[in-house]
Backbone as numpy.savetxt, mean C-alpha at the origin, in Angstrom:
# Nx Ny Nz CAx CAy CAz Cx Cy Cz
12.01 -1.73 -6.66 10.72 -1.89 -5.99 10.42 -0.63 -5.18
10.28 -0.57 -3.88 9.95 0.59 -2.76 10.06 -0.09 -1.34
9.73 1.21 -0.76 8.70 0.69 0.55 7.77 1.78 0.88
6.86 0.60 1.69 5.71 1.88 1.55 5.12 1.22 3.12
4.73 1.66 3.94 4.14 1.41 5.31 2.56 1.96 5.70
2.16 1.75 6.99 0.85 1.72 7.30 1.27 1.69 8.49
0.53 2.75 9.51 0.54 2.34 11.02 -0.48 3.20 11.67
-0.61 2.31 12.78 -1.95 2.86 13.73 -1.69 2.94 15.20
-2.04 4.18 15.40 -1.47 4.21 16.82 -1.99 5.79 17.94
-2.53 5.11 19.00 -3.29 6.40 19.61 -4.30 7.17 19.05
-5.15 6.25 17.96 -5.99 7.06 17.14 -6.03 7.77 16.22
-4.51 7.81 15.86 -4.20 8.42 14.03 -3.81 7.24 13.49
-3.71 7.20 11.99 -3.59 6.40 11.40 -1.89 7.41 10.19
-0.93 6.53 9.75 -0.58 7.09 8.69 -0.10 6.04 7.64
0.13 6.72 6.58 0.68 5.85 5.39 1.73 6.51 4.55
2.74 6.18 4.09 3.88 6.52 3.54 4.31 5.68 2.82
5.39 6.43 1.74 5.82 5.68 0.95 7.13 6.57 0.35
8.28 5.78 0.02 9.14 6.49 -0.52 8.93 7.32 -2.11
9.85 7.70 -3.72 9.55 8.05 -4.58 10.16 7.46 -5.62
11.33 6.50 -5.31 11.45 5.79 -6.60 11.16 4.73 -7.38
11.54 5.28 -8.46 10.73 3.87 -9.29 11.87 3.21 -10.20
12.07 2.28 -10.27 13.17 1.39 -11.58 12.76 0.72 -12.27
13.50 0.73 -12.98 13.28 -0.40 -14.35 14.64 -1.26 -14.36
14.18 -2.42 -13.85 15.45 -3.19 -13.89 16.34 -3.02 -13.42
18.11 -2.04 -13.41 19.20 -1.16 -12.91 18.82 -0.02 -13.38
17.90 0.51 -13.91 17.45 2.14 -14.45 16.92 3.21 -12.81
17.04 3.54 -12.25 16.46 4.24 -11.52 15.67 5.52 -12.19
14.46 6.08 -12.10 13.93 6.95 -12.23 13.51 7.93 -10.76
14.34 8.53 -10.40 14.04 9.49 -9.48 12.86 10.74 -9.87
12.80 10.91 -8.26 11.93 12.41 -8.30 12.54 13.41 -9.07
13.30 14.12 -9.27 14.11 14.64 -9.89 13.71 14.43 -11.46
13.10 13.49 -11.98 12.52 13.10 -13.53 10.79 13.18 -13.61
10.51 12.63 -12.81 9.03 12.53 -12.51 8.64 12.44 -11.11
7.23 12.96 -10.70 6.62 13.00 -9.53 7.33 12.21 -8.66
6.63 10.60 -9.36 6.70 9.58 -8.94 5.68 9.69 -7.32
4.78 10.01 -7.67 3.44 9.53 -6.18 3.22 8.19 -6.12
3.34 6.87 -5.33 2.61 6.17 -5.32 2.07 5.98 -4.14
1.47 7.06 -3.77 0.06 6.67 -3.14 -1.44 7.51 -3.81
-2.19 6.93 -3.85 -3.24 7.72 -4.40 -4.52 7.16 -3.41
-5.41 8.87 -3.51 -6.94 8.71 -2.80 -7.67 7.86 -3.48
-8.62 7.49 -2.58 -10.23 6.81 -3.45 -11.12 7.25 -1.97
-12.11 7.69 -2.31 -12.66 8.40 -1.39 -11.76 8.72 0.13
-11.83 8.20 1.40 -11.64 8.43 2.26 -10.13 7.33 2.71
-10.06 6.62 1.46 -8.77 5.50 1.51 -7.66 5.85 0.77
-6.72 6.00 0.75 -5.49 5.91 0.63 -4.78 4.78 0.19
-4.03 4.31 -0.53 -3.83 3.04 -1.27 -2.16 3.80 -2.03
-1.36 2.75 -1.35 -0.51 2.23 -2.37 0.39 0.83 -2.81
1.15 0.91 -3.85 1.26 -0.77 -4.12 2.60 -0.60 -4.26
3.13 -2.07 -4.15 4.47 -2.54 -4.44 4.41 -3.03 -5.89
5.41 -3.36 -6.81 5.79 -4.34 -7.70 5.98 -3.87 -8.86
5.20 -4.41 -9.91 5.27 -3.32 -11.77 4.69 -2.08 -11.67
5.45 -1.21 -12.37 5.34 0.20 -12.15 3.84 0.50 -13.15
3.42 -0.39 -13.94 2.21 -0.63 -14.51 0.76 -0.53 -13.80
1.06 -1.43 -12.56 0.13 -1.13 -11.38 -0.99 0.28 -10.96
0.10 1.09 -11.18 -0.36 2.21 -10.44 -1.45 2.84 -11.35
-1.01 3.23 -13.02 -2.38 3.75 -13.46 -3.49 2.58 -13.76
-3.32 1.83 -13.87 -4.44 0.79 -13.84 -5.03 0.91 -12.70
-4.52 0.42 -11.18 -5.34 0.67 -9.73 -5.93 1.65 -9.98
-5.55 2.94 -10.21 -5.89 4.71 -10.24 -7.18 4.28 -10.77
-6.88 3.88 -12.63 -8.31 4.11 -13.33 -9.67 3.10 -12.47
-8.67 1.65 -12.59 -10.13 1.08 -11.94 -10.48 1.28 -11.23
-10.13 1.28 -9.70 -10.32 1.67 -8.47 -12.14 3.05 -8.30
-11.03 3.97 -9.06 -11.66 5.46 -9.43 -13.17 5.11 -10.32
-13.15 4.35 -11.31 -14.18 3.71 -12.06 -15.29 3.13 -11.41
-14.96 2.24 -10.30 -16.04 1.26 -9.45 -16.88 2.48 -8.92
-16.53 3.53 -8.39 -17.62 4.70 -8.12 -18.10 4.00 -6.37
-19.11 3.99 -6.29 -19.82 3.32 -4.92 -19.31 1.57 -4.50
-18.96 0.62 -5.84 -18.61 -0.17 -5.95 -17.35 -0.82 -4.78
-16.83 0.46 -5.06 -15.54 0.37 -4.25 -15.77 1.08 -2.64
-15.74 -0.17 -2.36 -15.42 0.33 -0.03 -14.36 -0.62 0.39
-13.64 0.26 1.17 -12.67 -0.18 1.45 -12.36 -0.15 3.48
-13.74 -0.20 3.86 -13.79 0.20 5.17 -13.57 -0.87 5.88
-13.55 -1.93 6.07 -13.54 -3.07 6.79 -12.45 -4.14 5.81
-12.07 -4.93 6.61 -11.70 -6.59 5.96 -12.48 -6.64 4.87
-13.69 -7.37 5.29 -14.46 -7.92 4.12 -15.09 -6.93 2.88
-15.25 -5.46 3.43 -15.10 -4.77 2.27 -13.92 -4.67 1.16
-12.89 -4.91 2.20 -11.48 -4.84 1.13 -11.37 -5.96 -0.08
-11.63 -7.14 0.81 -11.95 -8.39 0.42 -13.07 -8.48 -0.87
-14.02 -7.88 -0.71 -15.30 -8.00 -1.69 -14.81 -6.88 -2.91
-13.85 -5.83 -3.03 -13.70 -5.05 -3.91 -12.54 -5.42 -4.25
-11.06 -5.91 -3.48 -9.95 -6.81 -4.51 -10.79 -8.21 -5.14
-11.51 -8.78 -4.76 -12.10 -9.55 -6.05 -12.88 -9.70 -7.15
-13.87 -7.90 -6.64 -14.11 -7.24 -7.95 -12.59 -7.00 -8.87
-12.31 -6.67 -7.92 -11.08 -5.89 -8.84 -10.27 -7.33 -9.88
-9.83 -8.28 -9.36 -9.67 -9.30 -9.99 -10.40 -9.31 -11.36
-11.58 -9.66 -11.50 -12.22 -9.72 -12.51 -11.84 -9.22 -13.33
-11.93 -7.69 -13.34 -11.70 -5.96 -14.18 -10.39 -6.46 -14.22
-9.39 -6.96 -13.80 -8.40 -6.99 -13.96 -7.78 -7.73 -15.56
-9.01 -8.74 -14.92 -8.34 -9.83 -16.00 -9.18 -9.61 -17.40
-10.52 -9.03 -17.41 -11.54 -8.75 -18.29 -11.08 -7.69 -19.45
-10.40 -6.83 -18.81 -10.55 -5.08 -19.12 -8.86 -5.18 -19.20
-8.16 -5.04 -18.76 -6.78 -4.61 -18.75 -6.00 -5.85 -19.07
-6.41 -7.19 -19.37 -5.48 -8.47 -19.80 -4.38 -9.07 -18.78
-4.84 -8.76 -17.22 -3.74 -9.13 -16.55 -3.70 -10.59 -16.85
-1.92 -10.95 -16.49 -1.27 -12.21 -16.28 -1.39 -13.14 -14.89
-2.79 -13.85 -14.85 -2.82 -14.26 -13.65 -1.68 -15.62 -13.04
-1.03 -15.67 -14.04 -0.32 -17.01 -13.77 1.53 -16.51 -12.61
1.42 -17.11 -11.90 2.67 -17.34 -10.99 3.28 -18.69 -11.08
2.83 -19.41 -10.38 3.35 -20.71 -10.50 2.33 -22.29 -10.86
2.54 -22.98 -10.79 1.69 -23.85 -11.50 1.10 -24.39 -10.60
1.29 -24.43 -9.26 0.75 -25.06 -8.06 -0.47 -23.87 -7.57
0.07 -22.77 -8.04 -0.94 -21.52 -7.61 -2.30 -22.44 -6.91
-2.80 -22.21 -5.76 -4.24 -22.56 -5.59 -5.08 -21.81 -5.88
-5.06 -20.42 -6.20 -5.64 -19.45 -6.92 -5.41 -18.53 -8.25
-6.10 -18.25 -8.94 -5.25 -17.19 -9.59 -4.52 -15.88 -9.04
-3.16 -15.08 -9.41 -2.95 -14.20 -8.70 -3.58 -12.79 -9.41
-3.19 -11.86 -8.30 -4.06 -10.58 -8.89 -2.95 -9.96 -9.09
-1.66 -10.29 -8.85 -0.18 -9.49 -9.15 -0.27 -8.26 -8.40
-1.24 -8.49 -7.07 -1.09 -7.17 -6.66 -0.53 -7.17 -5.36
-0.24 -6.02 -4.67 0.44 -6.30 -3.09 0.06 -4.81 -3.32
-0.93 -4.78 -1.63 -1.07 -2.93 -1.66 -1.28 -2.79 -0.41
-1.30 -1.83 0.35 -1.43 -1.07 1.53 -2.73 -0.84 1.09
-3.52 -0.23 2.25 -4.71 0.44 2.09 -5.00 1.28 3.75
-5.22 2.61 3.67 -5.40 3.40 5.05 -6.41 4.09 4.64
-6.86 3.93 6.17 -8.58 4.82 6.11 -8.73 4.98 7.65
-9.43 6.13 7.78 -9.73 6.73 8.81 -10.68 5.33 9.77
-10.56 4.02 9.35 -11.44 2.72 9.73 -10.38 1.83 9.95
-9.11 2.07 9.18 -7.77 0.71 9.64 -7.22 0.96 8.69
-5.68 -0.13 8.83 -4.94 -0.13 7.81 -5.00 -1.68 6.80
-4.76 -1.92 6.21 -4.63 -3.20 5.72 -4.32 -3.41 4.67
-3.75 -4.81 4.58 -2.68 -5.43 3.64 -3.44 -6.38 2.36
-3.05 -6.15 1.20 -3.70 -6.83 0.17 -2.71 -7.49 -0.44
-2.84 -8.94 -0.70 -1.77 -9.71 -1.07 -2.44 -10.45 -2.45
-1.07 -11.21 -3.52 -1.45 -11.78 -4.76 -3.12 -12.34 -4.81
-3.16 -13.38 -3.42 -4.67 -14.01 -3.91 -5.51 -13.54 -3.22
-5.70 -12.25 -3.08 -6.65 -11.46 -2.68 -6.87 -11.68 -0.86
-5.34 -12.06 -0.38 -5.71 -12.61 0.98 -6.07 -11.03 1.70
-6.54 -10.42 2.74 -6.38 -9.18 3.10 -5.98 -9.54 4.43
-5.15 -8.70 5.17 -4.88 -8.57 6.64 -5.60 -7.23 7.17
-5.67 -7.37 8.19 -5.96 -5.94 9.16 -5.04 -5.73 10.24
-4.16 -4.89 10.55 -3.39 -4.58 11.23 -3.56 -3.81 12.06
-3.16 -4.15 13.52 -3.64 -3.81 14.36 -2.17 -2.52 14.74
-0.91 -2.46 14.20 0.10 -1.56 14.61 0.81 -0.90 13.54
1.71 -1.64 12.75 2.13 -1.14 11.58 2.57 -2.45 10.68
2.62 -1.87 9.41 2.73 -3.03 8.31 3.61 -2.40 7.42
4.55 -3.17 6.15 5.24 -2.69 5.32 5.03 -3.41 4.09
5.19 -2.94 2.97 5.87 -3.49 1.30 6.71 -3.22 0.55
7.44 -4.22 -0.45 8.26 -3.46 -1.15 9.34 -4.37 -0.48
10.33 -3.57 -1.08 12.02 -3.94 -0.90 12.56 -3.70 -0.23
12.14 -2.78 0.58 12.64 -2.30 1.84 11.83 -2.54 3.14
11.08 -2.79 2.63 9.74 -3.37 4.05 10.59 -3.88 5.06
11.58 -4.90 5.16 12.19 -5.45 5.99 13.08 -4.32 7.30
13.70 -3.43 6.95 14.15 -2.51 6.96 13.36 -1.85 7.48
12.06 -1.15 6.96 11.13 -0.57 7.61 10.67 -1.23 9.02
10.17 -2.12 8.58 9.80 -3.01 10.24 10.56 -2.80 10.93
11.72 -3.22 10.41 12.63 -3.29 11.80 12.50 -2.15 12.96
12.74 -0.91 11.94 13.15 0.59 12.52 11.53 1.11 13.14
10.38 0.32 12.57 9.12 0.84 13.48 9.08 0.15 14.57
9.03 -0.83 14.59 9.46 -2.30 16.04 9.97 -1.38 16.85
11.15 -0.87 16.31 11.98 -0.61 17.38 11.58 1.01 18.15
10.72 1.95 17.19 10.26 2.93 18.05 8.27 2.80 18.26
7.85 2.09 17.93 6.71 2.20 18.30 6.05 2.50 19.99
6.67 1.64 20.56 6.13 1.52 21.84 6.59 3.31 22.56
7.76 4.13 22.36 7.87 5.15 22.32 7.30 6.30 22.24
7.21 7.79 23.23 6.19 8.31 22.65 5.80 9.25 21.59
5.59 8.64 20.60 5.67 9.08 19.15 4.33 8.96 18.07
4.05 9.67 17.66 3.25 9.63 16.82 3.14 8.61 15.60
1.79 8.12 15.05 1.87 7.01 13.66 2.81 7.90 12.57
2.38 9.14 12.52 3.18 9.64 11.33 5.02 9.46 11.30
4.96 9.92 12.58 6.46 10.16 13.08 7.09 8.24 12.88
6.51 7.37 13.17 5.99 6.17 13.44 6.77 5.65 11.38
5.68 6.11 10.61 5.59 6.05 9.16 7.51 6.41 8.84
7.53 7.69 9.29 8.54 8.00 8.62 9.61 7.92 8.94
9.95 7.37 9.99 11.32 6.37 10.38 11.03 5.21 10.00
10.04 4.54 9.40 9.77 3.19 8.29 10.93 3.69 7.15
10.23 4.59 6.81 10.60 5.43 5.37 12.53 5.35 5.21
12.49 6.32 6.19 14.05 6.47 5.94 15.07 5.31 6.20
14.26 4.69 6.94 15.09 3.11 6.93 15.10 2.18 6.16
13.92 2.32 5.09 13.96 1.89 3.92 14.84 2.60 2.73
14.88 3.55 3.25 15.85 4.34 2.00 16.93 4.42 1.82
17.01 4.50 3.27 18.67 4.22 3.44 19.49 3.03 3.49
18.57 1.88 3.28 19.28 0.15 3.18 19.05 -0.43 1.84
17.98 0.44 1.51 17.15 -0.47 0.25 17.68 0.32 -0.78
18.23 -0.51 -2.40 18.77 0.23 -3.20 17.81 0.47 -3.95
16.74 0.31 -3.93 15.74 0.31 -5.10 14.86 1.87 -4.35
14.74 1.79 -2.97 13.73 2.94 -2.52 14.84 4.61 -2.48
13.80 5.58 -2.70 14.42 7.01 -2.46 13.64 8.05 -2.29
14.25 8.74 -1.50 13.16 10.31 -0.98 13.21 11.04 -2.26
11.84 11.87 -2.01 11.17 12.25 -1.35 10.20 11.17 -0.50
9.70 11.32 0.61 9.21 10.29 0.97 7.86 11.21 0.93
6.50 10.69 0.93 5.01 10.63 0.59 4.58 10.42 1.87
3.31 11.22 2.54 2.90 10.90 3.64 1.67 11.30 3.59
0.63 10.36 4.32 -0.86 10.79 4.57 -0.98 10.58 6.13
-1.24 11.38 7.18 -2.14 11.03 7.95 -3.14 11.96 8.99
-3.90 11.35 9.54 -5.36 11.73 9.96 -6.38 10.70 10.92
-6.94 10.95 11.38 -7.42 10.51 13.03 -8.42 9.62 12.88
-8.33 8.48 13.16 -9.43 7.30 13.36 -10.76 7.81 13.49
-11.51 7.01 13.03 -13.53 7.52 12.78 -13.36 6.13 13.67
-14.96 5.66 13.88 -16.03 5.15 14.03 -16.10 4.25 12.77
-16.41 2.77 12.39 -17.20 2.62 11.25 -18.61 2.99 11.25
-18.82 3.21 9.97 -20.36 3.33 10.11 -21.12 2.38 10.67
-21.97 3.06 11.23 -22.92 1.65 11.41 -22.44 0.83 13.03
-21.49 1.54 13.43 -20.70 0.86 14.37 -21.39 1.33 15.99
């Protein structure tokens, strides 16, 4: 799997993520491929946990919606993961099925999302969170939390913040590995705000 984090703090925002990817017991390190998973869409930043399939699909559709896609608020996040649902299931044949009780269909997705407007969490049935400090995914998320919990209140930067997520995911979690991936940059205004 990974880990990949989100945090906000003193008016920057950052997002990170470790670089490996597996298949099953296969590890594919940096060392073979890039391995980026975070990618832009205008002014947002986005990356995901789970099938390594994910990523060029998000890329193309995401990139495709054009204006379609805002990701500035909750309910923008909200109104474009359930576009995205659709395209999902229309265009690319996703497997919406999890369990049989499902009260929704799932979107098989779990993603971070950072923007100069917040950070926030996108889960299977399109639930979204907004986070007000820092958030994690992946296999190491647990790990990550812990090690941001424990320096946040400190005086330290979101980035600095991100990347003691990172290495504490890397260093517990057998699935995550450096290089670790980092975006960050200073809180806006929403529009309109």
């Amino acid at each position: 799997m990974t880990t990949c984090v989100v945090v906000k703090k003193n008016g920057q925002i950052a997002i990170a993520s470790d670089s490996l990817v597996t298949f099953g017991d296969t590890r594919l390190s940096h060392a073979y491929e890039v391995n980026n998973k975070i990618f832009q869409i205008g002014e947002s930043y986005i990356t995901l946990a789970g099938t390594a399939a994910h990523f060029p699909v998000m890329r193309k559709l995401l990139t495709g919606m054009g204006e379609e896609c805002k990701l500035n608020s909750r309910d923008e996040v909200f109104d474009t993961f359930s576009k995205v649902h659709t395209i999902l299931k229309d265009q690319y044949f996703l497997n919406t099925k999890e369990d049989e009780d499902d009260p929704y269909e799932s979107s098989q997705i779990t993603a971070l999302v950072a923007n100069p407007y917040g950070i926030f969490g996108v889960y299977s049935y399109r639930e979204v969170f907004s986070f007000d400090r820092f958030w994690g995914i992946g296999s190491g998320r647990n790990f990550a939390l812990g090690a941001m919990y424990a320096v946040y209140d400190k005086d330290v930067s979101a980035q600095h913040i991100a990347e003691v997520g990172i290495h504490a995911g890397v260093e517990f979690d057998k699935s995550s590995a450096m290089p670790l991936r980092i975006h960050s940059f200073e809180m806006k205004q929403p529009p309109g705000a």
